[in-house]
Backbone as a printed PyTorch tensor [residue, N CA C, xyz], in Angstrom:
tensor([[[-23.8070,  -6.2910, -14.1400],
         [-23.5110,  -5.6940, -12.8150],
         [-24.6230,  -4.8370, -12.6900]],

        [[-24.9370,  -4.9880, -11.2560],
         [-26.2090,  -4.3890, -10.6390],
         [-25.4440,  -3.2240,  -9.8580]],

        [[-26.4870,  -2.2350,  -9.3980],
         [-26.0650,  -0.8080,  -8.6660],
         [-25.7270,  -1.6420,  -7.3000]],

        [[-26.1740,  -2.4460,  -6.7120],
         [-25.4640,  -2.6710,  -5.4760],
         [-23.7870,  -3.3150,  -5.5130]],

        [[-23.4130,  -3.8150,  -6.7020],
         [-22.0960,  -4.3770,  -6.5380],
         [-21.2640,  -3.2320,  -6.6890]],

        [[-20.0770,  -3.2250,  -5.6040],
         [-18.9890,  -2.3580,  -5.7940],
         [-17.7360,  -2.9330,  -6.1530]],

        [[-17.1820,  -2.5430,  -6.8180],
         [-15.6180,  -2.9890,  -7.4410],
         [-14.4830,  -2.0080,  -6.9390]],

        [[-13.7320,  -2.6540,  -6.0400],
         [-12.9130,  -1.8350,  -5.5430],
         [-11.1660,  -1.9260,  -6.3300]],

        [[-10.6420,  -0.8110,  -7.0510],
         [ -9.8100,  -1.0850,  -7.8040],
         [ -8.4480,  -0.5510,  -7.0470]],

        [[ -7.4050,  -1.1900,  -7.1610],
         [ -5.9780,  -1.0050,  -6.3880],
         [ -5.1010,  -0.4570,  -7.4570]],

        [[ -4.3380,   0.4680,  -6.8130],
         [ -3.1120,   0.8420,  -7.7220],
         [ -1.9360,   0.1440,  -7.4850]],

        [[ -0.6570,   0.1810,  -8.1030],
         [  0.1210,  -0.5610,  -7.9130],
         [  0.8090,  -0.8140,  -6.6490]],

        [[  0.9410,   0.7320,  -6.0560],
         [  1.5170,   0.4660,  -4.5430],
         [  0.4860,  -0.3210,  -3.6200]],

        [[ -0.9270,   0.0750,  -3.6890],
         [ -1.7600,  -0.5610,  -2.8100],
         [ -1.5610,  -2.1040,  -2.8630]],

        [[ -1.7780,  -2.3420,  -4.4160],
         [ -1.4900,  -3.9610,  -4.4790],
         [ -0.3080,  -4.4980,  -3.9640]],

        [[  0.6780,  -3.9380,  -4.2420],
         [  1.9720,  -4.7520,  -3.3020],
         [  1.9130,  -4.4190,  -2.0240]],

        [[  1.4440,  -3.3830,  -1.3710],
         [  1.4720,  -3.8640,   0.0840],
         [  0.2670,  -4.6840,   0.4960]],

        [[ -0.7350,  -4.7310,  -0.1300],
         [ -1.6480,  -5.9990,   0.1580],
         [ -1.1040,  -7.4570,   0.0690]],

        [[ -0.0720,  -7.7650,  -1.0170],
         [  0.1920,  -8.6740,  -1.4230],
         [  1.4620,  -9.1360,  -0.7650]],

        [[  2.1710,  -7.9850,  -0.2740],
         [  3.6320,  -8.0340,   0.2210],
         [  4.3760,  -8.6250,  -0.6740]],

        [[  4.3450,  -7.7280,  -2.0620],
         [  5.2450,  -7.7770,  -2.8360],
         [  5.9600,  -6.4850,  -3.2680]],

        [[  6.7750,  -6.2680,  -3.9010],
         [  7.2490,  -5.2680,  -4.5310],
         [  6.5900,  -4.7820,  -5.4280]],

        [[  6.5000,  -3.2840,  -5.7750],
         [  5.9790,  -2.6750,  -6.8430],
         [  6.5360,  -3.2560,  -8.3970]],

        [[  7.6950,  -3.3740,  -8.3720],
         [  8.4310,  -3.6010,  -9.3830],
         [  7.8810,  -5.2740,  -9.5680]],

        [[  7.7220,  -5.9840,  -9.0040],
         [  7.1330,  -7.3170,  -9.3270],
         [  5.7570,  -7.4600,  -9.8220]],

        [[  4.9060,  -6.4080,  -8.8940],
         [  3.2490,  -6.1810,  -9.4600],
         [  3.4520,  -5.8580, -10.8530]],

        [[  4.4630,  -5.0010, -11.4580],
         [  4.4020,  -4.4340, -12.8430],
         [  5.0480,  -5.6830, -13.6690]],

        [[  6.0190,  -6.4210, -13.4120],
         [  6.1730,  -7.5190, -14.0860],
         [  4.8640,  -8.3900, -14.1090]],

        [[  4.4070,  -8.8200, -13.0820],
         [  3.1960,  -9.7350, -13.5750],
         [  2.3130,  -9.2200, -14.1620]],

        [[  1.8610,  -7.8880, -14.2270],
         [  0.8840,  -7.1820, -15.1510],
         [  1.4900,  -7.0790, -16.6170]],

        [[  2.8140,  -6.7780, -16.5930],
         [  3.0660,  -6.7750, -18.1650],
         [  3.1810,  -8.2800, -18.8200]],

        [[  3.4230,  -9.4880, -17.8330],
         [  3.4280, -10.5950, -18.4490],
         [  1.8730, -11.3520, -18.1640]],

        [[  0.8000, -10.2880, -18.2560],
         [ -0.6330, -10.7650, -18.0500],
         [ -1.0300, -12.0300, -17.3550]],

        [[ -0.1120, -11.7640, -16.1460],
         [ -0.4370, -12.9960, -14.8900],
         [ -1.2490, -12.4300, -14.0390]],

        [[ -1.5760, -11.2590, -13.8100],
         [ -2.6650, -10.6220, -12.7620],
         [ -3.5760,  -9.7570, -13.8120]],

        [[ -4.8540,  -9.3680, -13.4750],
         [ -5.7340,  -8.6580, -14.0730],
         [ -5.1080,  -7.3340, -13.8700]],

        [[ -5.4010,  -6.5550, -14.9710],
         [ -4.9850,  -5.1520, -14.6810],
         [ -5.6860,  -4.2050, -15.7710]],

        [[ -5.4680,  -2.9530, -15.6640],
         [ -6.1240,  -1.8670, -16.6520],
         [ -4.7460,  -1.2700, -17.0140]],

        [[ -4.2580,  -1.0300, -17.9790],
         [ -3.5350,  -0.0050, -18.6260],
         [ -4.2940,   1.5580, -18.9000]],

        [[ -3.8580,   2.4700, -18.2750],
         [ -4.2600,   3.8830, -18.4430],
         [ -3.5650,   4.6690, -18.7500]],

        [[ -3.4810,   4.8900, -19.9630],
         [ -2.1340,   5.9170, -20.6160],
         [ -0.7950,   4.7680, -20.5650]],

        [[ -0.0560,   5.4940, -19.7980],
         [  1.5740,   4.7320, -19.5680],
         [  1.1670,   4.3000, -18.0460]],

        [[  0.1980,   4.4660, -17.4060],
         [  0.0970,   3.6410, -15.6670],
         [ -1.0550,   2.4420, -15.8000]],

        [[ -0.2340,   1.7240, -14.9040],
         [ -1.0150,   0.3260, -14.6210],
         [ -2.0220,   0.7040, -13.6300]],

        [[ -3.4220,  -0.0600, -13.6440],
         [ -4.3510,   0.1680, -12.6720],
         [ -4.7510,  -1.3980, -12.2450]]])
């Protein structure tokens, strides 16, 4: 990846709002590895 590339990371609430899903559903998708995500301690990013 070069310096000109920017990656935007959304939290669960932002992702849910963008996709028009509930945050609970986003957590379930992440737990089932159906969406890309990063675990940061006990939090999902």
